[in-house]
GROMACS .gro file of C-alpha atoms in nm:
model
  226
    1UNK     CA    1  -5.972  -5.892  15.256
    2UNK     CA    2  -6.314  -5.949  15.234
    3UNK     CA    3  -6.430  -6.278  15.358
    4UNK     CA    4  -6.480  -6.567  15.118
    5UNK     CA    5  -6.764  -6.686  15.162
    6UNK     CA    6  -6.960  -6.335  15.054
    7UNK     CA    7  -6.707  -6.333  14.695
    8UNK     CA    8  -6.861  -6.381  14.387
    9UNK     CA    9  -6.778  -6.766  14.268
   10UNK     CA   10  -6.513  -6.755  14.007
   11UNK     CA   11  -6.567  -6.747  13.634
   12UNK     CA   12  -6.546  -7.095  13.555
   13UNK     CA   13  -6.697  -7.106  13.262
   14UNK     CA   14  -6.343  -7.024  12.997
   15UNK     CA   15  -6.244  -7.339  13.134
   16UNK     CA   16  -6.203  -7.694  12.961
   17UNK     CA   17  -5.983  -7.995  13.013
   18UNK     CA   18  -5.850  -8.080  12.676
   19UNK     CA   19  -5.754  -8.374  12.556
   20UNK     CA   20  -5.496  -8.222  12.275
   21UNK     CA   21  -5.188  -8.445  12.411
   22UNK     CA   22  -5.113  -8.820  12.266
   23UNK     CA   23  -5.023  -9.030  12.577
   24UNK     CA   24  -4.777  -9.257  12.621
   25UNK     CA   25  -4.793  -9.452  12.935
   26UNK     CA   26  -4.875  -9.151  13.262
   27UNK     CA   27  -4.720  -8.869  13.065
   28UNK     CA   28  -4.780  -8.705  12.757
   29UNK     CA   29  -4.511  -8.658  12.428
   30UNK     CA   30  -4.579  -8.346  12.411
   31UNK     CA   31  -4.498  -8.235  12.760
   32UNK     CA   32  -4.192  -8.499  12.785
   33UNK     CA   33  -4.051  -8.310  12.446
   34UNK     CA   34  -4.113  -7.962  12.612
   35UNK     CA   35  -3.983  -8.071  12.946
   36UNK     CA   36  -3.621  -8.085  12.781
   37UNK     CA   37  -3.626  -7.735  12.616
   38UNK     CA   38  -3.510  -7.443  12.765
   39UNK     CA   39  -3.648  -7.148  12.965
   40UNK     CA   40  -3.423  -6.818  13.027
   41UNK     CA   41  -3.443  -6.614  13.376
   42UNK     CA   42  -3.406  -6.203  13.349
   43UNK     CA   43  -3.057  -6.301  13.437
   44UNK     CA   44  -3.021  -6.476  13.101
   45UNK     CA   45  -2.979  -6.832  13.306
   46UNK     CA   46  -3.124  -7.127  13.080
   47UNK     CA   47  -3.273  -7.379  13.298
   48UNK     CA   48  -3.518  -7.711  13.144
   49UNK     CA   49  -3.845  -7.672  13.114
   50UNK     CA   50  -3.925  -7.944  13.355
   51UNK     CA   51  -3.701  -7.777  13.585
   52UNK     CA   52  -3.994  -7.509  13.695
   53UNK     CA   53  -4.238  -7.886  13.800
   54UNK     CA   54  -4.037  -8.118  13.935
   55UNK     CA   55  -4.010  -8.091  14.262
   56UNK     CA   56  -4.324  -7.873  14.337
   57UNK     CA   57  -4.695  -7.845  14.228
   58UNK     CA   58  -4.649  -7.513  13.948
   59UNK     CA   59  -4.880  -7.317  13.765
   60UNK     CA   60  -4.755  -7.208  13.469
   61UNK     CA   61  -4.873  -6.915  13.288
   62UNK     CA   62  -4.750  -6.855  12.929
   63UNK     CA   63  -4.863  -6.513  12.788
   64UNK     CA   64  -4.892  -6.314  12.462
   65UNK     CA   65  -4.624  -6.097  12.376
   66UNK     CA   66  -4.551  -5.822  12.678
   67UNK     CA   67  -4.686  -5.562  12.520
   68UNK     CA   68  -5.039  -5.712  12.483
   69UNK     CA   69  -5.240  -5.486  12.706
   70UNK     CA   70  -5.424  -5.781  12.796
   71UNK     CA   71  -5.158  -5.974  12.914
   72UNK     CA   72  -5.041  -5.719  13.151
   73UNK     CA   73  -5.370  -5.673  13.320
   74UNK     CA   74  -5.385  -6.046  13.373
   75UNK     CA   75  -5.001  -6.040  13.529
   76UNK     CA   76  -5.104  -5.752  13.730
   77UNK     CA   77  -5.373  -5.981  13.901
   78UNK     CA   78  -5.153  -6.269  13.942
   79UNK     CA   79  -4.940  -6.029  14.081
   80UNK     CA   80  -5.186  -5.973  14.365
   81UNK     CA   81  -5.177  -6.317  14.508
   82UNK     CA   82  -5.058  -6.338  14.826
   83UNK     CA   83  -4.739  -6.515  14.882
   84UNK     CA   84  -4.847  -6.694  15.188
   85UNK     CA   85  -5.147  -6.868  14.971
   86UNK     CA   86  -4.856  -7.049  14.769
   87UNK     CA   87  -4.637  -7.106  15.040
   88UNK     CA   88  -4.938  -7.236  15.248
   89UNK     CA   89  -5.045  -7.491  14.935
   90UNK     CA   90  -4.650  -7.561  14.835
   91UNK     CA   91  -4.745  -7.436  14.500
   92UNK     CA   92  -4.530  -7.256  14.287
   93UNK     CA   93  -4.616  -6.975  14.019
   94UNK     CA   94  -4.457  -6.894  13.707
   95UNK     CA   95  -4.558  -6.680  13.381
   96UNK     CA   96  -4.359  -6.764  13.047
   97UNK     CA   97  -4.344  -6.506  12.815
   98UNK     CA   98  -4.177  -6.560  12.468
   99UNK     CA   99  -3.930  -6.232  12.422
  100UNK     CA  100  -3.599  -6.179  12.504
  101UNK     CA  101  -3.470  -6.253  12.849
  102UNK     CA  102  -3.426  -5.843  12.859
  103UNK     CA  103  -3.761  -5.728  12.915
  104UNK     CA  104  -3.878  -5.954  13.183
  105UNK     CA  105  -3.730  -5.715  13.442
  106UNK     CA  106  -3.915  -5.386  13.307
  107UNK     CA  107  -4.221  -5.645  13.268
  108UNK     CA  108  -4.263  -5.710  13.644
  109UNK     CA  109  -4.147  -5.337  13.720
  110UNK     CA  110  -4.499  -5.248  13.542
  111UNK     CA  111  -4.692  -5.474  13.636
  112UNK     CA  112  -4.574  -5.567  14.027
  113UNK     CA  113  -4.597  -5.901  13.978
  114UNK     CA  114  -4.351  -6.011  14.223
  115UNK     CA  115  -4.299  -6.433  14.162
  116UNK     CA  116  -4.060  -6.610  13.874
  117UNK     CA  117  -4.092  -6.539  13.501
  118UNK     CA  118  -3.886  -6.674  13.225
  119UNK     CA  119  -3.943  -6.645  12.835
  120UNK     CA  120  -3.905  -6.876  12.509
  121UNK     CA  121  -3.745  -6.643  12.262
  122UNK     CA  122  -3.783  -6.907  12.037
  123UNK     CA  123  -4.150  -7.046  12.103
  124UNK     CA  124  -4.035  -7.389  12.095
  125UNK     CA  125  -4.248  -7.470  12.437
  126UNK     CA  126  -4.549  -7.229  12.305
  127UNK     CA  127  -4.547  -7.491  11.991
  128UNK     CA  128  -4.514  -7.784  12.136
  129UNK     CA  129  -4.767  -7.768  12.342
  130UNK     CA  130  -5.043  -7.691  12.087
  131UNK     CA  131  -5.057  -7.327  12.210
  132UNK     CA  132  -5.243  -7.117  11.894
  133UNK     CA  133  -5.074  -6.843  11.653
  134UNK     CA  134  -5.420  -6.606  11.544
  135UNK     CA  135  -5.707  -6.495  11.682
  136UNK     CA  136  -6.032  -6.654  11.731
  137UNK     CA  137  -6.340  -6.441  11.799
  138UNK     CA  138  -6.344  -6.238  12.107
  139UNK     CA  139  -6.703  -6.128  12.122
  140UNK     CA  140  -6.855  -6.360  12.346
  141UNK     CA  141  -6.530  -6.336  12.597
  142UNK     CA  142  -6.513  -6.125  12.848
  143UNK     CA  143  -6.245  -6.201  13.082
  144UNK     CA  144  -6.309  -6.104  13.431
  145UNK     CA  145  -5.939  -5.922  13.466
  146UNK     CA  146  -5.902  -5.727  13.146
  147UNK     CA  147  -5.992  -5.391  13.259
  148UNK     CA  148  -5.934  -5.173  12.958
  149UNK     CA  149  -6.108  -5.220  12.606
  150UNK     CA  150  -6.025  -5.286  12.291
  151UNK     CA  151  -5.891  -4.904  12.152
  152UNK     CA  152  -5.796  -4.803  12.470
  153UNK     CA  153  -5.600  -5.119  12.552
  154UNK     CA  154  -5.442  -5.111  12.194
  155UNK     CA  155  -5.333  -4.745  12.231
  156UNK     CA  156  -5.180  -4.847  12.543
  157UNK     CA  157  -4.951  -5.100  12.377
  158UNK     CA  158  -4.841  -4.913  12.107
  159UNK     CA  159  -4.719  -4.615  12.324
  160UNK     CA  160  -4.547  -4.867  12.544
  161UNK     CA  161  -4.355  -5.016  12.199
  162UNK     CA  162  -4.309  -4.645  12.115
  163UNK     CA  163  -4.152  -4.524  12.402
  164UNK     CA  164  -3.930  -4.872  12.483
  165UNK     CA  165  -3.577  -4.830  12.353
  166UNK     CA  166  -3.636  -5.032  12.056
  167UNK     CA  167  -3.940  -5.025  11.895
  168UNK     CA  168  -4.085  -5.371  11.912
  169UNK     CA  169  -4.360  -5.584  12.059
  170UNK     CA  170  -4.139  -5.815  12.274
  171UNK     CA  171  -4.269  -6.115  12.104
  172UNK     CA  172  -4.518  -6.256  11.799
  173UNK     CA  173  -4.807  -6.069  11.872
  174UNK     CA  174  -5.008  -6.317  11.708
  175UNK     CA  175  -4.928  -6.600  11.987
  176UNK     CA  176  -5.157  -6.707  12.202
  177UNK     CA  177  -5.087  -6.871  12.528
  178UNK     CA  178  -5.227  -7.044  12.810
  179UNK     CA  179  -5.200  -7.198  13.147
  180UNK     CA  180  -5.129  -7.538  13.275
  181UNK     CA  181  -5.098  -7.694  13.630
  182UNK     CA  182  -4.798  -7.913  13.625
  183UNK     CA  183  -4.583  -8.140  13.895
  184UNK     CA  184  -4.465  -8.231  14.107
  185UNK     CA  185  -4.270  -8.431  13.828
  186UNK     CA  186  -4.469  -8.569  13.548
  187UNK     CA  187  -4.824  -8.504  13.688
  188UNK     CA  188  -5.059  -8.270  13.465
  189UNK     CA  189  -5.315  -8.132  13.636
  190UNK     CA  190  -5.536  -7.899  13.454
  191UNK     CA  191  -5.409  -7.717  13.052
  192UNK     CA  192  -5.603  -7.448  12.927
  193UNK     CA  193  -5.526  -7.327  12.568
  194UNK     CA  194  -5.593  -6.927  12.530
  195UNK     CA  195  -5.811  -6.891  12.216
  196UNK     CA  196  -5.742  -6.509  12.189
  197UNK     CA  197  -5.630  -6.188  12.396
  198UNK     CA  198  -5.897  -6.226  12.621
  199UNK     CA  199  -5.930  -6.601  12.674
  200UNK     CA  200  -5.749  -6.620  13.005
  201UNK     CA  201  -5.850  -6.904  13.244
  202UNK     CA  202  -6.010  -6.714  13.565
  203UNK     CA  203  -5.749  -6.675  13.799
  204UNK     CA  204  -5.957  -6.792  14.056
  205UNK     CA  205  -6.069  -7.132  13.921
  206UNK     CA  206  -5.696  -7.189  13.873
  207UNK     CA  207  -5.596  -7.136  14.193
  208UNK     CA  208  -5.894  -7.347  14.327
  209UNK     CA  209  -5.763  -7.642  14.089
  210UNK     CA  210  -5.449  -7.605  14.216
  211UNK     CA  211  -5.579  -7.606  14.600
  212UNK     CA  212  -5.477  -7.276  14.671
  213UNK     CA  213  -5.690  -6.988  14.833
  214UNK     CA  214  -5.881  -6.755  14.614
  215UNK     CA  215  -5.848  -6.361  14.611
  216UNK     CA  216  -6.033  -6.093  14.584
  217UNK     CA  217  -5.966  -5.935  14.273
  218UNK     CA  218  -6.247  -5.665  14.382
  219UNK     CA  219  -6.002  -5.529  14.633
  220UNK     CA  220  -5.767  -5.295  14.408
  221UNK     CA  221  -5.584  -5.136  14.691
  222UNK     CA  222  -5.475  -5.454  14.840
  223UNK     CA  223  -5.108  -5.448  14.939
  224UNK     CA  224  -4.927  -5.775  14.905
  225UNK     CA  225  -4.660  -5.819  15.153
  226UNK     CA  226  -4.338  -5.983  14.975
   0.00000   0.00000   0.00000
């Protein structure tokens, strides 16, 4: 890996606190309502919301549907942190996608990302938390672990929901997500609301919020040990 301090500083600049949430004493409504609802494991396991935070500082990632060619570039990177970064800041990792509990399996098959992933079938969590359906303009976005373009990325998807078993997009392909740095318990860190496909927060200034190393994305033959 190469050494830090000759990286490139992280794209920071996709990156906003947002005041969105009504507070009520230390914690916010919203996240108290989503706390309570439901997550499922590839197991089909239902577990609280709040159950991913509470013990543990956890970066949450909630993503478009899985076929979103976008989204699966961006796992692929998270996939590439090292587990001993977590371990070493006690911070736990998570992507929320909102399809059926059935394709998170084949999900981090393609994309080797290796840490926990549950989904919201229902989008109850996605809505709550002021997370966007449409697409704001992507021109002036350029997200720094998107790899493919537009038409190439597109085709991509739609040969993946082709050649799945049934033909569908594993999810409302007009959801946007986001990521948010929760815990442990009711502390909120950092929220960042995706305002299209390629309106990811920089994985590195997430991981530098949270207080875990950085990585360098530039490597693509690095070989996490897990």
């Amino acid at each position: 890996m190469a050494d830090p301090s000759e990286e490139t500083p992280p794209v920071t600049r996709q990156i906003s606190r947002q005041s969105l949430w009504q507070n009520t004493g230390d914690e916010p409504v919203e996240l108290r309502s989503a706390s309570s609802r439901l997550v499922v494991d590839a197991a089909g396991k239902r577990i609280p919301f709040g159950a991913l935070y509470e013990q543990q500082k956890t970066i949450v990632v909630f993503v478009r549907h899985f076929l979103c060619y976008a989204c699966k570039e961006y796992v692929e990177d998270l996939g590439k942190i090292p587990k001993e970064f977590l371990q070493d800041a006690n911070v736990r990792l998570v992507v929320v996608g909102q399809s059926s509990h059935h394709h998170i399996k084949p999900f981090c098959n393609l994309t080797g990302y290796p840490y926990e992933m549950f989904v919201d079938p229902e989008r109850e969590i996605y809505r709550i938390l002021g997370m966007k359906r449409g697409e704001a303009s992507s021109t002036s976005v350029q997200s720094p672990h998107v790899k493919s373009s537009l038409l190439s990325g597109s085709i991509k998807s739609m040969w993946r929901a082709m050649a799945s078993p049934a033909f569908d997009f594993q999810g409302d392909p007009a959801q946007q997500g986001g990521t948010l740095i929760l815990g442990p318990g009711d502390e909120i860190h950092f929220m960042h609301l995706d305002k299209n496909r390629l309106a990811h927060a920089p994985i590195n200034a997430v991981l530098q919020l949270a207080g875990v190393q950085t990585v360098d994305f530039t490597n693509r033959s690095h070989i996490i040990d897990v």
